[in-house]
């Protein structure tokens, strides 16, 4: 598929450098939400039949790693290949360690993604056709959305979540 | 306070035009979450002592209108002036009508905000010092975060929320 190129006439809202900071700021907050859960509740607690927060955090990881690679290279892992049934850590400590590894992978890969790449239309994960900037925004939005489920879980357990505005 | 100007060396992640579309896409989804609530639950239902979804939607409105005005003009309403105790609609229909008025205000005001304005550091609402692009991202993030509370409310009421990826 031929993809479109960025036109220089577009007026900048946010730069690629600032967007990395924005994403990692959100990931830092999500890390503190993971930390706030009692270990047992992290892997088991649910409201309305929804997934545990550990499961949601693993979804974020499953998206972020092949996601940032896809954005950098244009090679997108198929969504069908997502399966954390074996790779999911069994402890909070293990999950936090994995989270930190992903933070490093994102930081290392991001500088390889040009502004031009972000303006291209691609089929992310073999299924979701969009401009790459929208695909990345979707990763962040999805994280905010699921993390907020975690906030409700914590509140309903009587636990004060971290401040939303601290990144 | 002297504010900094945009440097042409910054590489574009997303343009101002695309960011408006992104925000309004999220607002369109939030509108459908308001619609999904049974009227009585919209104004009363809560988990863990948190606010009703009508109250959360009013917060989004309270931020969006003076927010887009502040971004355009640099004149920021003080956060202490936020008070929807009198202006809050009493019905779902009234809330949706107000929501649609805000959609129009945003569309009309947005083109007045230059790229240069978004790169400036200002004190939003007389209290939150940040670059204006981060301030706008915060509005959107706050909406995603609170809307997700609404998703949990709906799920716990046995109601299927709208698809997150439809904007």
Tab-separated table of N, CA, C and O in Angstrom, chain A residues 6 9-19 22 26 47-48 50 110 114-116 118-119 132-134 136-138 140-142 144-149 151-153 155-156 164-165 167, chain B residues 6 9-19 22 26 47-48 50 110 114-116 118-119 132-134 136-138 140-142 144-149 151-153 155-156 164-165 167:
chain	number	residue	atom	x	y	z
A	6	UNK	N	3.953	13.488	5.078
A	6	UNK	CA	3.591	14.695	5.811
A	6	UNK	C	3.776	15.920	4.905
A	6	UNK	O	4.703	15.975	4.100
A	9	UNK	N	3.003	22.103	5.624
A	9	UNK	CA	2.061	23.163	6.002
A	9	UNK	C	1.330	22.858	7.313
A	9	UNK	O	0.676	23.724	7.857
A	10	UNK	N	1.395	21.629	7.796
A	10	UNK	CA	0.662	21.289	9.018
A	10	UNK	C	1.229	22.062	10.206
A	10	UNK	O	2.435	22.163	10.372
A	11	UNK	N	0.337	22.607	11.031
A	11	UNK	CA	0.831	23.362	12.174
A	11	UNK	C	0.928	22.458	13.390
A	11	UNK	O	0.015	21.710	13.720
A	12	UNK	N	2.063	22.545	14.049
A	12	UNK	CA	2.410	21.635	15.127
A	12	UNK	C	1.532	21.827	16.365
A	12	UNK	O	1.393	22.930	16.871
A	13	UNK	N	0.958	20.733	16.829
A	13	UNK	CA	0.315	20.743	18.143
A	13	UNK	C	1.306	20.255	19.185
A	13	UNK	O	1.555	20.917	20.176
A	14	UNK	N	1.876	19.081	18.954
A	14	UNK	CA	2.876	18.542	19.880
A	14	UNK	C	3.963	17.835	19.074
A	14	UNK	O	3.676	17.208	18.050
A	15	UNK	N	5.179	17.925	19.553
A	15	UNK	CA	6.323	17.319	18.865
A	15	UNK	C	6.461	15.850	19.272
A	15	UNK	O	5.894	15.412	20.279
A	16	UNK	N	7.229	15.107	18.506
A	16	UNK	CA	7.458	13.691	18.820
A	16	UNK	C	8.172	13.538	20.176
A	16	UNK	O	7.846	12.636	20.946
A	17	UNK	N	9.123	14.418	20.460
A	17	UNK	CA	9.865	14.357	21.730
A	17	UNK	C	8.910	14.548	22.918
A	17	UNK	O	8.979	13.832	23.916
A	18	UNK	N	8.021	15.545	22.788
A	18	UNK	CA	7.077	15.829	23.876
A	18	UNK	C	6.062	14.701	24.032
A	18	UNK	O	5.610	14.398	25.134
A	19	UNK	N	5.737	14.051	22.919
A	19	UNK	CA	4.750	12.970	22.986
A	19	UNK	C	5.318	11.762	23.723
A	19	UNK	O	4.599	11.091	24.464
A	22	UNK	N	4.995	12.536	27.291
A	22	UNK	CA	3.581	12.413	27.677
A	22	UNK	C	3.220	10.945	27.930
A	22	UNK	O	2.613	10.603	28.942
A	26	UNK	N	2.325	8.978	31.565
A	26	UNK	CA	1.152	8.140	31.843
A	26	UNK	C	1.566	6.757	32.325
A	26	UNK	O	0.961	6.206	33.247
A	47	UNK	N	-14.938	-5.859	38.989
A	47	UNK	CA	-16.305	-5.323	39.110
A	47	UNK	C	-16.991	-5.565	37.765
A	47	UNK	O	-16.365	-5.392	36.708
A	48	UNK	N	-18.252	-5.956	37.824
A	48	UNK	CA	-19.053	-6.074	36.592
A	48	UNK	C	-18.491	-7.042	35.573
A	48	UNK	O	-18.703	-6.865	34.371
A	50	UNK	N	-15.464	-7.522	34.681
A	50	UNK	CA	-14.303	-7.044	33.920
A	50	UNK	C	-13.010	-7.723	34.394
A	50	UNK	O	-12.972	-8.352	35.440
A	110	UNK	N	11.905	4.716	20.507
A	110	UNK	CA	11.228	5.949	20.084
A	110	UNK	C	12.059	6.847	19.154
A	110	UNK	O	11.544	7.327	18.130
A	114	UNK	N	10.545	8.490	12.952
A	114	UNK	CA	10.583	9.852	12.404
A	114	UNK	C	9.189	10.465	12.420
A	114	UNK	O	8.179	9.766	12.485
A	115	UNK	N	9.157	11.783	12.332
A	115	UNK	CA	7.885	12.501	12.215
A	115	UNK	C	7.112	11.992	11.005
A	115	UNK	O	5.894	11.799	11.054
A	116	UNK	N	7.811	11.742	9.935
A	116	UNK	CA	7.213	11.231	8.700
A	116	UNK	C	6.509	9.894	8.939
A	116	UNK	O	5.417	9.657	8.425
A	118	UNK	N	5.133	8.902	11.671
A	118	UNK	CA	3.889	9.120	12.439
A	118	UNK	C	2.730	9.587	11.554
A	118	UNK	O	1.579	9.389	11.892
A	119	UNK	N	3.048	10.224	10.411
A	119	UNK	CA	1.980	10.727	9.531
A	119	UNK	C	1.509	9.663	8.539
A	119	UNK	O	0.526	9.862	7.839
A	132	UNK	N	-0.340	6.588	11.880
A	132	UNK	CA	0.434	6.073	13.015
A	132	UNK	C	0.313	6.969	14.252
A	132	UNK	O	0.354	6.464	15.375
A	133	UNK	N	0.138	8.302	14.050
A	133	UNK	CA	-0.021	9.128	15.255
A	133	UNK	C	-1.321	8.777	15.977
A	133	UNK	O	-1.376	8.750	17.205
A	134	UNK	N	-2.383	8.476	15.203
A	134	UNK	CA	-3.632	8.073	15.843
A	134	UNK	C	-3.497	6.722	16.539
A	134	UNK	O	-4.087	6.499	17.597
A	136	UNK	N	-0.762	5.549	17.931
A	136	UNK	CA	-0.069	5.764	19.209
A	136	UNK	C	-0.994	6.436	20.226
A	136	UNK	O	-1.031	6.047	21.403
A	137	UNK	N	-1.772	7.425	19.773
A	137	UNK	CA	-2.726	8.060	20.693
A	137	UNK	C	-3.687	7.011	21.243
A	137	UNK	O	-4.075	7.060	22.410
A	138	UNK	N	-4.044	6.057	20.404
A	138	UNK	CA	-4.949	5.008	20.867
A	138	UNK	C	-4.304	4.178	21.981
A	138	UNK	O	-4.971	3.813	22.948
A	140	UNK	N	-2.215	5.188	24.195
A	140	UNK	CA	-2.240	5.999	25.422
A	140	UNK	C	-3.677	6.089	25.962
A	140	UNK	O	-3.917	5.902	27.154
A	141	UNK	N	-4.628	6.350	25.054
A	141	UNK	CA	-6.037	6.455	25.478
A	141	UNK	C	-6.512	5.160	26.123
A	141	UNK	O	-7.223	5.168	27.128
A	142	UNK	N	-6.119	4.045	25.508
A	142	UNK	CA	-6.507	2.737	26.020
A	142	UNK	C	-5.932	2.518	27.420
A	142	UNK	O	-6.610	1.990	28.313
A	144	UNK	N	-5.122	4.969	29.610
A	144	UNK	CA	-5.843	5.854	30.535
A	144	UNK	C	-7.201	5.240	30.906
A	144	UNK	O	-7.604	5.227	32.067
A	145	UNK	N	-7.866	4.709	29.879
A	145	UNK	CA	-9.196	4.117	30.046
A	145	UNK	C	-9.149	2.924	31.002
A	145	UNK	O	-9.910	2.857	31.967
A	146	UNK	N	-8.242	1.998	30.755
A	146	UNK	CA	-8.167	0.807	31.608
A	146	UNK	C	-7.605	1.146	32.991
A	146	UNK	O	-7.996	0.541	33.980
A	147	UNK	N	-6.675	2.085	33.036
A	147	UNK	CA	-6.142	2.480	34.349
A	147	UNK	C	-7.251	3.057	35.219
A	147	UNK	O	-7.287	2.834	36.430
A	148	UNK	N	-8.177	3.791	34.584
A	148	UNK	CA	-9.292	4.362	35.342
A	148	UNK	C	-10.189	3.272	35.923
A	148	UNK	O	-10.762	3.445	36.999
A	149	UNK	N	-10.289	2.128	35.229
A	149	UNK	CA	-10.985	0.986	35.833
A	149	UNK	C	-10.266	0.608	37.113
A	149	UNK	O	-10.897	0.318	38.126
A	151	UNK	N	-8.621	2.568	39.023
A	151	UNK	CA	-8.961	3.576	40.042
A	151	UNK	C	-10.269	3.211	40.744
A	151	UNK	O	-10.375	3.318	41.966
A	152	UNK	N	-11.266	2.785	39.949
A	152	UNK	CA	-12.558	2.420	40.554
A	152	UNK	C	-12.387	1.176	41.417
A	152	UNK	O	-12.920	1.102	42.530
A	153	UNK	N	-11.612	0.186	40.939
A	153	UNK	CA	-11.343	-1.012	41.747
A	153	UNK	C	-10.737	-0.579	43.097
A	153	UNK	O	-11.173	-1.026	44.159
A	155	UNK	N	-10.772	2.380	44.661
A	155	UNK	CA	-11.745	3.131	45.480
A	155	UNK	C	-12.747	2.187	46.132
A	155	UNK	O	-13.100	2.352	47.298
A	156	UNK	N	-13.220	1.211	45.358
A	156	UNK	CA	-14.232	0.312	45.918
A	156	UNK	C	-13.619	-0.625	46.953
A	156	UNK	O	-14.324	-1.216	47.763
A	164	UNK	N	-4.161	11.726	39.896
A	164	UNK	CA	-4.201	11.587	38.436
A	164	UNK	C	-3.221	12.543	37.753
A	164	UNK	O	-2.691	12.249	36.675
A	165	UNK	N	-3.011	13.712	38.372
A	165	UNK	CA	-2.201	14.740	37.709
A	165	UNK	C	-0.698	14.589	37.960
A	165	UNK	O	0.090	15.340	37.418
A	167	UNK	N	2.646	12.700	37.236
A	167	UNK	CA	3.127	11.768	36.210
A	167	UNK	C	4.567	11.302	36.445
A	167	UNK	O	5.245	11.693	37.282
B	6	UNK	N	7.710	28.672	19.723
B	6	UNK	CA	7.997	27.394	19.091
B	6	UNK	C	9.266	27.514	18.236
B	6	UNK	O	9.508	28.535	17.608
B	9	UNK	N	12.540	23.596	14.610
B	9	UNK	CA	13.240	22.305	14.571
B	9	UNK	C	12.407	21.161	15.153
B	9	UNK	O	12.744	20.000	14.981
B	10	UNK	N	11.338	21.480	15.875
B	10	UNK	CA	10.545	20.418	16.482
B	10	UNK	C	9.891	19.560	15.401
B	10	UNK	O	9.340	20.078	14.443
B	11	UNK	N	9.931	18.252	15.596
B	11	UNK	CA	9.313	17.393	14.588
B	11	UNK	C	7.890	17.058	14.996
B	11	UNK	O	7.616	16.676	16.124
B	12	UNK	N	7.013	17.213	14.025
B	12	UNK	CA	5.576	17.102	14.268
B	12	UNK	C	5.145	15.690	14.629
B	12	UNK	O	5.463	14.738	13.917
B	13	UNK	N	4.427	15.578	15.744
B	13	UNK	CA	3.741	14.324	16.049
B	13	UNK	C	2.308	14.398	15.529
B	13	UNK	O	1.860	13.540	14.790
B	14	UNK	N	1.589	15.455	15.941
B	14	UNK	CA	0.205	15.631	15.474
B	14	UNK	C	-0.032	17.126	15.253
B	14	UNK	O	0.483	17.969	16.002
B	15	UNK	N	-0.809	17.433	14.251
B	15	UNK	CA	-1.111	18.826	13.915
B	15	UNK	C	-2.282	19.339	14.758
B	15	UNK	O	-3.026	18.552	15.363
B	16	UNK	N	-2.450	20.640	14.790
B	16	UNK	CA	-3.562	21.239	15.547
B	16	UNK	C	-4.917	20.784	14.981
B	16	UNK	O	-5.835	20.507	15.747
B	17	UNK	N	-5.018	20.700	13.650
B	17	UNK	CA	-6.276	20.281	13.018
B	17	UNK	C	-6.640	18.857	13.445
B	17	UNK	O	-7.793	18.567	13.770
B	18	UNK	N	-5.645	17.976	13.420
B	18	UNK	CA	-5.893	16.578	13.785
B	18	UNK	C	-6.222	16.453	15.268
B	18	UNK	O	-6.999	15.587	15.674
B	19	UNK	N	-5.635	17.326	16.079
B	19	UNK	CA	-5.891	17.258	17.519
B	19	UNK	C	-7.327	17.647	17.838
B	19	UNK	O	-7.951	17.064	18.733
B	22	UNK	N	-9.362	14.678	17.121
B	22	UNK	CA	-9.140	13.694	18.192
B	22	UNK	C	-9.999	14.025	19.425
B	22	UNK	O	-10.681	13.159	19.980
B	26	UNK	N	-13.356	12.013	20.988
B	26	UNK	CA	-13.550	11.572	22.374
B	26	UNK	C	-14.840	12.152	22.958
B	26	UNK	O	-15.577	11.463	23.662
B	47	UNK	N	-20.048	4.488	42.715
B	47	UNK	CA	-19.288	3.390	43.342
B	47	UNK	C	-18.174	4.036	44.167
B	47	UNK	O	-17.568	5.016	43.713
B	48	UNK	N	-17.924	3.480	45.345
B	48	UNK	CA	-16.786	3.924	46.159
B	48	UNK	C	-16.807	5.396	46.525
B	48	UNK	O	-15.750	6.008	46.685
B	50	UNK	N	-17.643	7.931	44.739
B	50	UNK	CA	-17.288	8.864	43.664
B	50	UNK	C	-18.532	9.568	43.118
B	50	UNK	O	-19.662	9.193	43.397
B	110	UNK	N	-11.582	26.896	18.205
B	110	UNK	CA	-10.317	26.208	17.908
B	110	UNK	C	-9.477	26.868	16.802
B	110	UNK	O	-8.246	27.040	16.977
B	114	UNK	N	-3.437	29.437	17.502
B	114	UNK	CA	-2.306	29.173	16.618
B	114	UNK	C	-1.398	28.095	17.208
B	114	UNK	O	-1.437	27.823	18.410
B	115	UNK	N	-0.596	27.522	16.357
B	115	UNK	CA	0.401	26.542	16.797
B	115	UNK	C	1.314	27.172	17.854
B	115	UNK	O	1.677	26.543	18.857
B	116	UNK	N	1.654	28.431	17.640
B	116	UNK	CA	2.508	29.163	18.560
B	116	UNK	C	1.881	29.261	19.956
B	116	UNK	O	2.565	29.116	20.976
B	118	UNK	N	-0.097	27.107	21.304
B	118	UNK	CA	-0.029	25.797	21.973
B	118	UNK	C	1.342	25.532	22.593
B	118	UNK	O	1.445	24.753	23.535
B	119	UNK	N	2.390	26.161	22.071
B	119	UNK	CA	3.736	25.923	22.607
B	119	UNK	C	4.055	26.847	23.783
B	119	UNK	O	5.075	26.688	24.442
B	132	UNK	N	0.675	25.027	26.822
B	132	UNK	CA	-0.744	24.924	26.484
B	132	UNK	C	-1.112	23.593	25.824
B	132	UNK	O	-2.227	23.101	26.009
B	133	UNK	N	-0.155	22.992	25.077
B	133	UNK	CA	-0.502	21.682	24.486
B	133	UNK	C	-0.691	20.648	25.582
B	133	UNK	O	-1.589	19.805	25.510
B	134	UNK	N	0.133	20.714	26.646
B	134	UNK	CA	-0.054	19.775	27.757
B	134	UNK	C	-1.360	20.032	28.490
B	134	UNK	O	-2.016	19.107	28.966
B	136	UNK	N	-4.128	21.170	27.141
B	136	UNK	CA	-5.223	20.592	26.338
B	136	UNK	C	-5.216	19.072	26.433
B	136	UNK	O	-6.270	18.439	26.580
B	137	UNK	N	-4.020	18.464	26.380
B	137	UNK	CA	-3.942	17.000	26.539
B	137	UNK	C	-4.533	16.587	27.885
B	137	UNK	O	-5.187	15.562	27.998
B	138	UNK	N	-4.310	17.427	28.893
B	138	UNK	CA	-4.871	17.118	30.207
B	138	UNK	C	-6.401	17.116	30.176
B	138	UNK	O	-7.042	16.263	30.802
B	140	UNK	N	-8.287	16.296	27.708
B	140	UNK	CA	-8.717	15.064	27.035
B	140	UNK	C	-8.480	13.856	27.946
B	140	UNK	O	-9.353	13.006	28.116
B	141	UNK	N	-7.296	13.809	28.575
B	141	UNK	CA	-6.977	12.696	29.477
B	141	UNK	C	-7.972	12.623	30.631
B	141	UNK	O	-8.400	11.539	31.036
B	142	UNK	N	-8.307	13.779	31.168
B	142	UNK	CA	-9.254	13.851	32.279
B	142	UNK	C	-10.622	13.319	31.845
B	142	UNK	O	-11.298	12.607	32.591
B	144	UNK	N	-11.152	11.096	29.346
B	144	UNK	CA	-11.042	9.643	29.159
B	144	UNK	C	-11.110	8.946	30.522
B	144	UNK	O	-11.783	7.927	30.692
B	145	UNK	N	-10.385	9.524	31.480
B	145	UNK	CA	-10.300	8.951	32.835
B	145	UNK	C	-11.684	8.910	33.497
B	145	UNK	O	-12.119	7.863	33.989
B	146	UNK	N	-12.387	10.032	33.490
B	146	UNK	CA	-13.703	10.058	34.134
B	146	UNK	C	-14.751	9.277	33.348
B	146	UNK	O	-15.645	8.669	33.927
B	147	UNK	N	-14.628	9.302	32.031
B	147	UNK	CA	-15.581	8.515	31.229
B	147	UNK	C	-15.438	7.037	31.540
B	147	UNK	O	-16.427	6.304	31.576
B	148	UNK	N	-14.199	6.603	31.789
B	148	UNK	CA	-13.976	5.192	32.115
B	148	UNK	C	-14.650	4.831	33.431
B	148	UNK	O	-15.101	3.693	33.612
B	149	UNK	N	-14.728	5.791	34.380
B	149	UNK	CA	-15.524	5.540	35.587
B	149	UNK	C	-16.963	5.243	35.168
B	149	UNK	O	-17.608	4.351	35.699
B	151	UNK	N	-17.918	3.931	32.430
B	151	UNK	CA	-17.956	2.569	31.875
B	151	UNK	C	-18.149	1.546	32.996
B	151	UNK	O	-18.912	0.606	32.856
B	152	UNK	N	-17.408	1.735	34.093
B	152	UNK	CA	-17.530	0.780	35.201
B	152	UNK	C	-18.926	0.883	35.821
B	152	UNK	O	-19.538	-0.138	36.140
B	153	UNK	N	-19.421	2.105	35.985
B	153	UNK	CA	-20.791	2.278	36.500
B	153	UNK	C	-21.772	1.496	35.619
B	153	UNK	O	-22.613	0.748	36.116
B	155	UNK	N	-21.244	-0.997	33.474
B	155	UNK	CA	-21.027	-2.457	33.573
B	155	UNK	C	-21.617	-3.006	34.870
B	155	UNK	O	-22.234	-4.064	34.866
B	156	UNK	N	-21.418	-2.272	35.943
B	156	UNK	CA	-21.921	-2.784	37.229
B	156	UNK	C	-23.442	-2.689	37.289
B	156	UNK	O	-24.077	-3.357	38.097
B	164	UNK	N	-15.264	1.420	22.875
B	164	UNK	CA	-14.266	2.457	23.162
B	164	UNK	C	-13.631	2.997	21.884
B	164	UNK	O	-13.244	4.160	21.813
B	165	UNK	N	-13.514	2.136	20.879
B	165	UNK	CA	-12.784	2.540	19.658
B	165	UNK	C	-13.669	3.263	18.642
B	165	UNK	O	-13.161	3.717	17.621
B	167	UNK	N	-15.534	6.562	17.589
B	167	UNK	CA	-15.481	7.963	17.980
B	167	UNK	C	-16.494	8.833	17.243
B	167	UNK	O	-17.237	8.431	16.436
